[in-house]
mmCIF file of C-alpha atoms in Angstrom:
data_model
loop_
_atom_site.group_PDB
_atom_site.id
_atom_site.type_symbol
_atom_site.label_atom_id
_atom_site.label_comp_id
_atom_site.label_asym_id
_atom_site.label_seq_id
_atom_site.Cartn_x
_atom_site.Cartn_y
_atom_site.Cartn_z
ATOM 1 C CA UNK B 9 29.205 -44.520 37.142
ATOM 2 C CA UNK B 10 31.258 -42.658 39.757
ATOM 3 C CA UNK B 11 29.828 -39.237 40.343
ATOM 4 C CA UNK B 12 32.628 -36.435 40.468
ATOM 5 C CA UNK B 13 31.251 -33.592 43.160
ATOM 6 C CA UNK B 14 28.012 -31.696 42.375
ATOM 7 C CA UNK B 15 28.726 -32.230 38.206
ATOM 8 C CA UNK B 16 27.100 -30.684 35.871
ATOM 9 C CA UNK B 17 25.987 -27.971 38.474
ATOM 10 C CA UNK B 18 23.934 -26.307 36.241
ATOM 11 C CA UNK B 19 21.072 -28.091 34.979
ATOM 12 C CA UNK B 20 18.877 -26.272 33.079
ATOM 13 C CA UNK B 21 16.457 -28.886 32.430
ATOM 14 C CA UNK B 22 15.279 -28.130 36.273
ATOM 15 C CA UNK B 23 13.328 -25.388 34.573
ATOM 16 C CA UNK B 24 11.687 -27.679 32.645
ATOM 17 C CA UNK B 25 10.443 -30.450 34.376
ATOM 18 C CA UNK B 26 7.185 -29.800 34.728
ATOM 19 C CA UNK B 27 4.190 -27.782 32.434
ATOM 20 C CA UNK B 28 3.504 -25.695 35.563
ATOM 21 C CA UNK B 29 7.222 -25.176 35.441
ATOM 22 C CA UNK B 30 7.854 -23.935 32.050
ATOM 23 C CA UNK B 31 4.651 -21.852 32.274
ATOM 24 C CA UNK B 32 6.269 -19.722 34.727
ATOM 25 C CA UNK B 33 9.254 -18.941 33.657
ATOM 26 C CA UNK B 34 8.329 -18.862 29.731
ATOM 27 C CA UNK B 35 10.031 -15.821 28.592
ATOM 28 C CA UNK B 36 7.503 -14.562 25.564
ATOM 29 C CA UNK B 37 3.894 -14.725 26.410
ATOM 30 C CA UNK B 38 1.025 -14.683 23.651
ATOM 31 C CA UNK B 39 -2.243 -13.095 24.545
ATOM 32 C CA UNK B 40 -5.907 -12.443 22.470
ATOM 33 C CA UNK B 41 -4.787 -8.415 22.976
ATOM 34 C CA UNK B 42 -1.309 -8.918 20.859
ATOM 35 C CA UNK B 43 -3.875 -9.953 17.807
ATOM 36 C CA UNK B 44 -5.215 -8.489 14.592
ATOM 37 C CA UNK B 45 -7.590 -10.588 12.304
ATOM 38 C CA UNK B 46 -6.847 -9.269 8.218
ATOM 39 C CA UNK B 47 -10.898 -10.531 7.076
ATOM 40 C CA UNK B 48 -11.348 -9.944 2.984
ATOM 41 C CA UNK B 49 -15.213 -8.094 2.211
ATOM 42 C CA UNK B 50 -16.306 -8.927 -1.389
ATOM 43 C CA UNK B 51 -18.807 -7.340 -3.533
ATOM 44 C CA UNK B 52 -21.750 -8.966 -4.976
ATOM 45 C CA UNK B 53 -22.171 -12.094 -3.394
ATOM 46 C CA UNK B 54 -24.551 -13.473 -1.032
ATOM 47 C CA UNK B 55 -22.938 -16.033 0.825
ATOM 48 C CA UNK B 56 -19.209 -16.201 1.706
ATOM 49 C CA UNK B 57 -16.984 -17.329 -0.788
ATOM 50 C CA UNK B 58 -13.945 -19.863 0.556
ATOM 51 C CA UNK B 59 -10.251 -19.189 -1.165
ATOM 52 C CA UNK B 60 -9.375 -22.262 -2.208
ATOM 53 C CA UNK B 61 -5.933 -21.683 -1.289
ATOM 54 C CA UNK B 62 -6.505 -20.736 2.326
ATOM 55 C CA UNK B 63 -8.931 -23.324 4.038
ATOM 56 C CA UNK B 64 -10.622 -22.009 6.337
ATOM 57 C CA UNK B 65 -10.709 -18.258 5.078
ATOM 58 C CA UNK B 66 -13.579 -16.894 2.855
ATOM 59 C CA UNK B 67 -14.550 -13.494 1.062
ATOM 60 C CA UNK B 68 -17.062 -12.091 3.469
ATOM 61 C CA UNK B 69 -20.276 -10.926 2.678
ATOM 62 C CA UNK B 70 -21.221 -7.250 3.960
ATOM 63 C CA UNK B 71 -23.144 -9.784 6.757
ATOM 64 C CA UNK B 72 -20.383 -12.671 7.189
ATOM 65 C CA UNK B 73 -18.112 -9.641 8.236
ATOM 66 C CA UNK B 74 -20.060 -8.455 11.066
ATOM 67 C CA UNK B 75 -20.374 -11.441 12.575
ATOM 68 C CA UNK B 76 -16.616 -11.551 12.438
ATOM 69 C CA UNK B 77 -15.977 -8.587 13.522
ATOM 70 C CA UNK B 78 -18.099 -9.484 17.044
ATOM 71 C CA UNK B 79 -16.797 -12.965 17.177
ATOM 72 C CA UNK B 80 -12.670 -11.325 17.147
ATOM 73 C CA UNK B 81 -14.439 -8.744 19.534
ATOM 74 C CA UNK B 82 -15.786 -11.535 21.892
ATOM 75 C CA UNK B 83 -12.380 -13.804 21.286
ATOM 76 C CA UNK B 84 -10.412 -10.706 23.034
ATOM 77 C CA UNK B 85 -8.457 -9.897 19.393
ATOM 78 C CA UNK B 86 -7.832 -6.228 19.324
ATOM 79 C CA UNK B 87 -8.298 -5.085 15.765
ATOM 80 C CA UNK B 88 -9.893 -6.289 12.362
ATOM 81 C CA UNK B 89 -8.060 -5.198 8.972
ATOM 82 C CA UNK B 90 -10.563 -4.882 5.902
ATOM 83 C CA UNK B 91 -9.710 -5.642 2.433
ATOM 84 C CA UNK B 92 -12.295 -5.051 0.464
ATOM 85 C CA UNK B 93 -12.627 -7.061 -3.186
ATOM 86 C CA UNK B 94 -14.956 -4.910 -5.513
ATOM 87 C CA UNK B 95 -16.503 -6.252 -8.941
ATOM 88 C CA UNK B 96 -14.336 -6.914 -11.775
ATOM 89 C CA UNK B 97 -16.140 -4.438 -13.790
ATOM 90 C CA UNK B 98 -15.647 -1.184 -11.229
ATOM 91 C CA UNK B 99 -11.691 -1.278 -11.321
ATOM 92 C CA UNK B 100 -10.002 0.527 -13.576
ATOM 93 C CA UNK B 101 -6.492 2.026 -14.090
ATOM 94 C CA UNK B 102 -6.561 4.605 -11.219
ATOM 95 C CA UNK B 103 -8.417 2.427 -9.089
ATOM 96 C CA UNK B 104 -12.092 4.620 -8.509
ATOM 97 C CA UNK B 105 -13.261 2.168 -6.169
ATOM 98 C CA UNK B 106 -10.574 2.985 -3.646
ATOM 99 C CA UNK B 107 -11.754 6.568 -3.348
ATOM 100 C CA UNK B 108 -15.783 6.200 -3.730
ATOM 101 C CA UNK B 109 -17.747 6.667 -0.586
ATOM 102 C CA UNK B 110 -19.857 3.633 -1.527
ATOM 103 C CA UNK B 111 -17.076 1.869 -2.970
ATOM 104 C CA UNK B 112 -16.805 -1.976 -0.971
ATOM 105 C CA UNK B 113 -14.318 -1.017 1.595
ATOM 106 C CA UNK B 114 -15.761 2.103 2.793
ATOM 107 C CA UNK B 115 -19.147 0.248 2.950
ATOM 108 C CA UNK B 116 -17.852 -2.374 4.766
ATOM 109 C CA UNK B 117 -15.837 0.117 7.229
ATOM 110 C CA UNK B 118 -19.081 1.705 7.987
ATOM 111 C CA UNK B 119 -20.771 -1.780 8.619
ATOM 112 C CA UNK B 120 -18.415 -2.676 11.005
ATOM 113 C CA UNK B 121 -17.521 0.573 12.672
ATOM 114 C CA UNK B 122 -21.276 0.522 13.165
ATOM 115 C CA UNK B 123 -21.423 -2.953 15.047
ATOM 116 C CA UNK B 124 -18.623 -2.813 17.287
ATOM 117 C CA UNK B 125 -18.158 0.765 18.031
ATOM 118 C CA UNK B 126 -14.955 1.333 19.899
ATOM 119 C CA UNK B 127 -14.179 -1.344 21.657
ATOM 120 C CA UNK B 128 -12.565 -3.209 18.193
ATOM 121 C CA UNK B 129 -10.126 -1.507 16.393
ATOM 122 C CA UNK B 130 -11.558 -1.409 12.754
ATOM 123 C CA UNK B 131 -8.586 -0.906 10.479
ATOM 124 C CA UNK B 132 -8.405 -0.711 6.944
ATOM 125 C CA UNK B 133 -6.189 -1.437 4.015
ATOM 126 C CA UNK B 134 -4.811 1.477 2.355
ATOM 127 C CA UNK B 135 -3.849 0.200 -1.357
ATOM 128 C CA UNK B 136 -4.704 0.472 -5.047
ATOM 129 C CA UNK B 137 -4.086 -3.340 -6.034
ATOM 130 C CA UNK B 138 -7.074 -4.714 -4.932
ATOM 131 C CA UNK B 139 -8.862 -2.105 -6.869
ATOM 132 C CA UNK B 140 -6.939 -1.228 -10.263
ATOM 133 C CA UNK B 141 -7.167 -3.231 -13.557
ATOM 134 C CA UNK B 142 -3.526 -3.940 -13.756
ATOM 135 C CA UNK B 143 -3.140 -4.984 -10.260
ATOM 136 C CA UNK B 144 -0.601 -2.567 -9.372
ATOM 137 C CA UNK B 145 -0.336 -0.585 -6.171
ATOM 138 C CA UNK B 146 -0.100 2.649 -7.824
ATOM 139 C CA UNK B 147 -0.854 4.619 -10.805
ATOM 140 C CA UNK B 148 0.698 4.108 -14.186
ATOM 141 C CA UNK B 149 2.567 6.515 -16.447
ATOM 142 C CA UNK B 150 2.873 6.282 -19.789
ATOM 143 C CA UNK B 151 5.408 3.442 -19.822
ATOM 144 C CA UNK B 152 3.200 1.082 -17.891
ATOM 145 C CA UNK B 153 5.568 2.262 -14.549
ATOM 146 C CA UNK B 154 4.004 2.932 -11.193
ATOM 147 C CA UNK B 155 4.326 6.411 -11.174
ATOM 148 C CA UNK B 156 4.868 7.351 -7.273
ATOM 149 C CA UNK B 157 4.037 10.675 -6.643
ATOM 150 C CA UNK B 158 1.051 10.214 -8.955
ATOM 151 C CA UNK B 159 0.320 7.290 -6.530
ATOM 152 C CA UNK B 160 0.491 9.814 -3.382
ATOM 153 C CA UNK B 161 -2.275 11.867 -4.461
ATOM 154 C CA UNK B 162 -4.674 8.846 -4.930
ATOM 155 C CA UNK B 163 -3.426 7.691 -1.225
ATOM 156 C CA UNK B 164 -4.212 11.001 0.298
ATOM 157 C CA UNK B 165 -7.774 10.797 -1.233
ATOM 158 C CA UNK B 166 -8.156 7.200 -0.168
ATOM 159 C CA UNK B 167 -7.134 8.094 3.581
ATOM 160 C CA UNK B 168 -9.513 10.896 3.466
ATOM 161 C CA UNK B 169 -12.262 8.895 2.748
ATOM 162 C CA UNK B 170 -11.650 5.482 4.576
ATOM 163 C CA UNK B 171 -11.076 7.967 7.841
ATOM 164 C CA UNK B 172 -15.249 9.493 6.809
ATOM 165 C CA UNK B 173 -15.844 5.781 6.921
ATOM 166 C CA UNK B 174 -15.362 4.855 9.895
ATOM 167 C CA UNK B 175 -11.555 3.674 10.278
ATOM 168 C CA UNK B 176 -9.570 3.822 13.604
ATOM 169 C CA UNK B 177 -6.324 3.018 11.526
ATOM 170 C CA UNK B 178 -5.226 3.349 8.223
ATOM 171 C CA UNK B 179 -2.584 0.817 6.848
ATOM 172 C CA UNK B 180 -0.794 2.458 3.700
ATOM 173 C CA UNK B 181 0.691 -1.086 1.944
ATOM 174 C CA UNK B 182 2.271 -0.210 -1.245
ATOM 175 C CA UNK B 183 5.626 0.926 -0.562
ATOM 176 C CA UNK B 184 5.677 4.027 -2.155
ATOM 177 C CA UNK B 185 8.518 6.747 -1.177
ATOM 178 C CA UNK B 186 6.919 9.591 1.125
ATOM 179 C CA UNK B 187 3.453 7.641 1.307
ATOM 180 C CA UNK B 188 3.604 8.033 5.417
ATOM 181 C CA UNK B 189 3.855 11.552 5.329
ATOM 182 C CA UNK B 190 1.063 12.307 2.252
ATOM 183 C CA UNK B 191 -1.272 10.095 4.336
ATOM 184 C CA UNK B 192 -0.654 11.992 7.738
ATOM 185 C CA UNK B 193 -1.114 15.662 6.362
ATOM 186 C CA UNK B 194 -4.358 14.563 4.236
ATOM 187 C CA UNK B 195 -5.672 13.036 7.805
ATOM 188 C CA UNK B 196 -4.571 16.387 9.471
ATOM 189 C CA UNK B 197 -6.142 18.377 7.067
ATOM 190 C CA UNK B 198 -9.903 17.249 7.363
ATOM 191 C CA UNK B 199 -9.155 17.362 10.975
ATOM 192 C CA UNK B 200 -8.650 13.830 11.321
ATOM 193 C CA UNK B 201 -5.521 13.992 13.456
ATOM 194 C CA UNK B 202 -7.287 11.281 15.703
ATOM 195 C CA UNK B 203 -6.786 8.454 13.072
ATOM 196 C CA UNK B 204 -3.240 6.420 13.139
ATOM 197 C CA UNK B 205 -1.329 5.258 11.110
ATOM 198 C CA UNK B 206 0.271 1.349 10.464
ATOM 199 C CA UNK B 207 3.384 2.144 7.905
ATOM 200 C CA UNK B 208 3.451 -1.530 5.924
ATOM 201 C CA UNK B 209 7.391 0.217 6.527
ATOM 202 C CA UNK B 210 8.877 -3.374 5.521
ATOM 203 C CA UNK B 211 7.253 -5.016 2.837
ATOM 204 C CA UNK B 212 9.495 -7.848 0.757
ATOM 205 C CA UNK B 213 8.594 -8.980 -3.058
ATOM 206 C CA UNK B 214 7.826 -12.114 -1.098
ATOM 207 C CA UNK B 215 6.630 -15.408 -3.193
ATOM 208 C CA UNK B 216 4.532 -15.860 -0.354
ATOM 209 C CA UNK B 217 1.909 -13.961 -1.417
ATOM 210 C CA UNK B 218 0.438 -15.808 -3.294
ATOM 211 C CA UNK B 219 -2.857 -17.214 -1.924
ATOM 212 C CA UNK B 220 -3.708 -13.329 -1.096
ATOM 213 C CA UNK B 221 -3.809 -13.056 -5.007
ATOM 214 C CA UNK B 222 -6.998 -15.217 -4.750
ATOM 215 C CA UNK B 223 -7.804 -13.445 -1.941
ATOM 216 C CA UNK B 224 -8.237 -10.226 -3.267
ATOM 217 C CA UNK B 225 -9.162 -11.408 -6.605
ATOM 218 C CA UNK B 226 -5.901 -9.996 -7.837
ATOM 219 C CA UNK B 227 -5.650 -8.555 -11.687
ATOM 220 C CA UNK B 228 -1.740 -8.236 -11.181
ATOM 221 C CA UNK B 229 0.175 -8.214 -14.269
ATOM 222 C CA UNK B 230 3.842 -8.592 -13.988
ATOM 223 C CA UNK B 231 5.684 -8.202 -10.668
ATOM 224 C CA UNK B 232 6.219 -5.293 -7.861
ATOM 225 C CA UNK B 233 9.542 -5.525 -7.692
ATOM 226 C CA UNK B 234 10.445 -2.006 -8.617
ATOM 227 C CA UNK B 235 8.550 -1.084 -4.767
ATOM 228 C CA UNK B 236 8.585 -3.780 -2.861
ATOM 229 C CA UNK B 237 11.926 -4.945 -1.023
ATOM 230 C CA UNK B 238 14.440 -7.219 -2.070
ATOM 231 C CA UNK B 239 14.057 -10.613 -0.291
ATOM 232 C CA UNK B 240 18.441 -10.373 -0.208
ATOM 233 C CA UNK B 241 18.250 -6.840 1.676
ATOM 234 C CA UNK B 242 18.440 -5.671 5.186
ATOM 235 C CA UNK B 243 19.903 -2.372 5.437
ATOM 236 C CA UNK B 244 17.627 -0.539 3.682
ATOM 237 C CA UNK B 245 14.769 -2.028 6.317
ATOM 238 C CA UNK B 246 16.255 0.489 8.904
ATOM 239 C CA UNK B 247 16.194 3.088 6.148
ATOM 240 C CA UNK B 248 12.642 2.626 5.799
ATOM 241 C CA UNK B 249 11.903 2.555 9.198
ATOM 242 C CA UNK B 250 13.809 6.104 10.072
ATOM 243 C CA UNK B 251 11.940 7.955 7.080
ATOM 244 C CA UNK B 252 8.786 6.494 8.264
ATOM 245 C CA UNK B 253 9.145 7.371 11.493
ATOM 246 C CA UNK B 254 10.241 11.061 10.442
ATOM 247 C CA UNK B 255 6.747 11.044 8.302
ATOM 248 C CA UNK B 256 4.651 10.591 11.271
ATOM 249 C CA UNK B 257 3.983 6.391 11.329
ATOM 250 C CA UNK B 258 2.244 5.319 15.295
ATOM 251 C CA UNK B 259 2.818 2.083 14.306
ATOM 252 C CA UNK B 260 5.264 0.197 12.153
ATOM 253 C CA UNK B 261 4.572 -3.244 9.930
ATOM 254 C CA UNK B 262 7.624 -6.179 9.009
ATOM 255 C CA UNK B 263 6.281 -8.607 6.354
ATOM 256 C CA UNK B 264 6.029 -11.596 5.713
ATOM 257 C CA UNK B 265 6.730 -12.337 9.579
ATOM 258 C CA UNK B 266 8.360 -15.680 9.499
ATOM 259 C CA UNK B 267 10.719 -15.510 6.780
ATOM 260 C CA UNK B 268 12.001 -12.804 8.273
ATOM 261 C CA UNK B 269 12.428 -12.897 11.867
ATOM 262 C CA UNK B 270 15.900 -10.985 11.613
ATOM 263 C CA UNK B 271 14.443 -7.968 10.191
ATOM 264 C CA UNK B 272 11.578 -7.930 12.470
ATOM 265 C CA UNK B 273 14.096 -8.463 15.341
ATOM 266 C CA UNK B 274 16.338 -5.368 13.879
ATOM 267 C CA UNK B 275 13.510 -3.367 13.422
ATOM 268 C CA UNK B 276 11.953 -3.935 16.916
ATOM 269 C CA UNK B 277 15.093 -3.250 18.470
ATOM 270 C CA UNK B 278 15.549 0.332 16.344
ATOM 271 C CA UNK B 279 11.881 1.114 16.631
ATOM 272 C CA UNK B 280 10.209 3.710 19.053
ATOM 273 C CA UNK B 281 6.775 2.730 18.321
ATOM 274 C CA UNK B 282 5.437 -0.455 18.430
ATOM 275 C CA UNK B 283 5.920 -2.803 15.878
ATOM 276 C CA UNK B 284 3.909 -5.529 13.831
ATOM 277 C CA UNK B 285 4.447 -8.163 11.691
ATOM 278 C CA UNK B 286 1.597 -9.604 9.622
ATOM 279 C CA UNK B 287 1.825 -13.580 9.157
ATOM 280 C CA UNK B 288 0.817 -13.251 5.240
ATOM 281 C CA UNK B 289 -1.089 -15.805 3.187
ATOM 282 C CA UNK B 290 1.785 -18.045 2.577
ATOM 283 C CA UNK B 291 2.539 -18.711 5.884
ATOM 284 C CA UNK B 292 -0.864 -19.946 6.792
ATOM 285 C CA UNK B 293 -1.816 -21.977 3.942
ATOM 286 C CA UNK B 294 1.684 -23.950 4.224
ATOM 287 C CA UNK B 295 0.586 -24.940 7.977
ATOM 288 C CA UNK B 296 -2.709 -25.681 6.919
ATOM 289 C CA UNK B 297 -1.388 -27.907 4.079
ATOM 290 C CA UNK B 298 1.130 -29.853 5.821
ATOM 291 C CA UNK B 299 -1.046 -30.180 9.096
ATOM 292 C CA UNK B 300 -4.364 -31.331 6.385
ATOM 293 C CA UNK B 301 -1.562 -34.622 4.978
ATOM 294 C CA UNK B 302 -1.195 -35.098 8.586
ATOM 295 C CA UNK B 303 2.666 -34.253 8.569
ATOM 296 C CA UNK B 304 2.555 -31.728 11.790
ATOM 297 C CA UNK B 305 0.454 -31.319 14.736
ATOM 298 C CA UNK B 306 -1.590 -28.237 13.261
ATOM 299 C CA UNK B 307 -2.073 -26.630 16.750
ATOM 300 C CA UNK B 308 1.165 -27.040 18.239
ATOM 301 C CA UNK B 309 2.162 -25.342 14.900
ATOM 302 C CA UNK B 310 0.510 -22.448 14.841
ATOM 303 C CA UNK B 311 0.982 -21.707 18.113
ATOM 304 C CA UNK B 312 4.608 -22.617 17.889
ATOM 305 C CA UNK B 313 5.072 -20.015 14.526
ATOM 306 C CA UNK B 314 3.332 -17.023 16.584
ATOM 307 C CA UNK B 315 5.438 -17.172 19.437
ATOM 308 C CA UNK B 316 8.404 -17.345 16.945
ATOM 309 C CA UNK B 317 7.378 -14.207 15.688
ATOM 310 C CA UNK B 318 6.093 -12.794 19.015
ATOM 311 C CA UNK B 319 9.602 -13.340 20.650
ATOM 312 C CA UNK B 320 11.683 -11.294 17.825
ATOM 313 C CA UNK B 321 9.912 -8.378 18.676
ATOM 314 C CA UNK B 322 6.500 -7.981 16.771
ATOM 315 C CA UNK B 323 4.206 -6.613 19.702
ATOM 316 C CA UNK B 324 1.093 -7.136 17.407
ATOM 317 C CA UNK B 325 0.701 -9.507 14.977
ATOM 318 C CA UNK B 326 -1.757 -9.556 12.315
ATOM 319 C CA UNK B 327 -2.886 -13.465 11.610
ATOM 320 C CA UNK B 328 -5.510 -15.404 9.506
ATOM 321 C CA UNK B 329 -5.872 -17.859 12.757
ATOM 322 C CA UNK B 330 -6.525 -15.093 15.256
ATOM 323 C CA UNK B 331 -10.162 -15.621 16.752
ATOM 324 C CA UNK B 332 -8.937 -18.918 16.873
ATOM 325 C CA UNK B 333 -6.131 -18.607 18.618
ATOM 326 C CA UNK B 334 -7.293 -15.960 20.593
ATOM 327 C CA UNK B 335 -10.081 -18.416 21.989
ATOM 328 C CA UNK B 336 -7.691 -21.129 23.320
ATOM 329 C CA UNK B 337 -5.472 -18.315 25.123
ATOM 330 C CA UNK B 338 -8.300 -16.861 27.108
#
C-alpha cells in the first residue's frame, strides 16, 4: 500500500496504546472519597436478613450496621445513608416511627454516630414511606391524596429529631413542594444550623425501584406519580433545582443515575453546589443478574456504570457496591 505523506496525522489511538498510557490521560477519575454506601437497618431481627432481589445486600441488624459503617470507614467511602425498616405493626398512617426518638432509624443513627464519630459521614433518610401503612411519602387527606403541606410538618419533626440522633446530613426524599426550605428552618430553629442538607431535588417515578420495595419492606399501595417526576420530563429538573437551591439545599441528588445521565449532566452543569446521583436498586440488581448468567464481566461493569455516571457530573455517588469498589481503588 503506497503511503501518501504523514496520513492520517492524527492518531488518537497513540493515547491508547498502553494501560500506563490511558491511566494518565483518563479524563474522569473514580476515588473511595466520591462514595456513599445507602445500608437498610431493620427492626427485630437478629441476624441480617438478605433481599432476595439484591444479592449481596441485607437488612442490617443494629450490630451488622456497625460493622458496616467501620468497614466503608476503613474502605475510604465518605458517608453511610440509613434507612431504617421498623415492624409492620409500628407504622401507621402518619408514619410515628419516623418521628420517635427510639423509633429504628434514630436508634440506628445513634449506633453509628457512636462508632465512627466524625470521620464517616452518617446520613440519614428523610421519608415517610418506609414508615406509613400505605406506603406513601406523605400524609393522606381525606381522599386518600398525599396532602403536602400536611407532609411538611411531619418532615420538620422528622429532621428535628434525626439531627438529636446523631445525623451529619439529612436527605429529604419525597418530593414534596417547599420540603427544602421546612427542613432548613426546623434545623435552624433547635440550633442545628450545623446539619446539611442532600435535596433528593430530582427524583423520577422510575420502575427501577423496585428491589428497594423489598428493601424497605414497602406497604406501597398504588403509585407516586402525583410527586415524583415524569420519566418524559426535563425542564422541570432545572425548576427543581433553582427552588431548591433558593430553600437552602448544600447538596443536590439526580435519581436513578444511569437512566438519566442527561439530567444529571444538565443539572451538574446549572448547579452551584455539588451534586449526587444515587445508583438506585434497579441498577444494581440488573448488573448483578446479568453478570450471575455469566453474560458480562461483573467488575468491568460496575466499574464501567460508575464512571458513566461520574463523568456527567455527579461528584458523589451514592452506590450499593461502594466498600467494594472503594477497596479495589485504594
Amino acid at each position: 500500500m503506497t503511503k501518501y505523506g504523514s496520513f492520517p496525522g492524527t492518531r488518537p489511538r497513540r493515547l491508547r496504546t498502553t494501560p500506563v498510557m490511558r491511566r494518565m490521560v483518563a479524563e474522569t477519575r473514580l476515588h473511595p472519597a466520591d462514595l456513599i454506601l445507602p445500608a437498610f437497618v431493620r427492626e427485630g431481627v437478629s441476624e441480617p436478613v438478605p433481599i432476595g432481589s439484591m444479592p449481596g445486600v441485607v437488612q442490617h441488624t443494629r450490630d451488622s450496621l456497625k460493622k458496616a459503617a467501620v468497614e466503608a470507614l476503613e474502605a475510604g467511602v465518605s458517608g453511610i445513608m440509613l434507612f431504617g425498616v421498623p415492624e409492620d405493626e409500628k407504622k401507621d398512617a402518619v408514619g410515628t416511627p419516623g418521628t420517635d426518638p427510639d423509633g429504628i432509624l434514630q436508634v440506628a443513627l445513634r449506633d453509628v454516630r457512636a462508632e465512627v464519630g466524625d470521620e464517616l459521614l452518617v446520613m440519614s433518610d428523610l421519608c415517610l414511606d418506609e414508615t406509613t401503612d400505605h406506603g406513601h411519602c406523605g400524609v393522606l387527606d381525606d381522599q386518600g391524596r398525599v396532602d403536602n403541606d400536611a407532609t411538611l410538618e411531619r418532615y420538620a419533626e422528622m429532621a428535628q429529631v434525626q439531627a438529636d440522633a446523631g445525623a451529619h446530613v439529612v436527605g429529604p426524599s419525597g418530593m414534596m413542594d417547599g420540603q427544602i426550605g421546612v427542613i432548613r428552618d426546623a434545623l435552624d430553629q433547635i440550633g442545628r444550623e450545623d446539619v446539611a442538607i442532600m435535596a433528593y431535588t430530582v427524583k423520577y417515578a422510575s420502575a427501577f425501584y423496585g428491589p428497594f420495595r423489598e428493601a424497605v419492606g414497602s406497604s406501597l399501595r398504588g403509585d407516586r406519580k402525583t410527586y415524583q417526576q415524569d420519566p418524559a420530563n426535563a425542564r422541570e429538573s432545572l425548576r427543581e433545582l433553582a427552588l431548591d437551591l433558593e430553600e437552602g439545599a448544600d447538596m443536590v441528588m439526580v435519581k436513578p443515575a444511569g437512566p438519566y445521565l442527561d439530567i444529571l449532566a444538565r443539572v451538574a452543569d446549572a448547579s452551584e453546589v455539588p451534586v449526587v446521583a444515587y445508583q438506585i436498586s434497579g441498577e444494581y440488581s440488573m448488573i448483578e443478574a446479568a453478570a450471575e448468567k455469566g453474560w458480562i464481566d461483573r467488575d468491568r461493569a460496575i466499574l464501567e456504570s460508575l464512571t458513566g455516571i461520574k463523568r456527567a457530573g455527579a461528584q458523589n455517588i451514592l452506590t450499593y457496591w461502594a466498600t467494594e469498589v472503594a477497596r479495589g481503588l485504594g
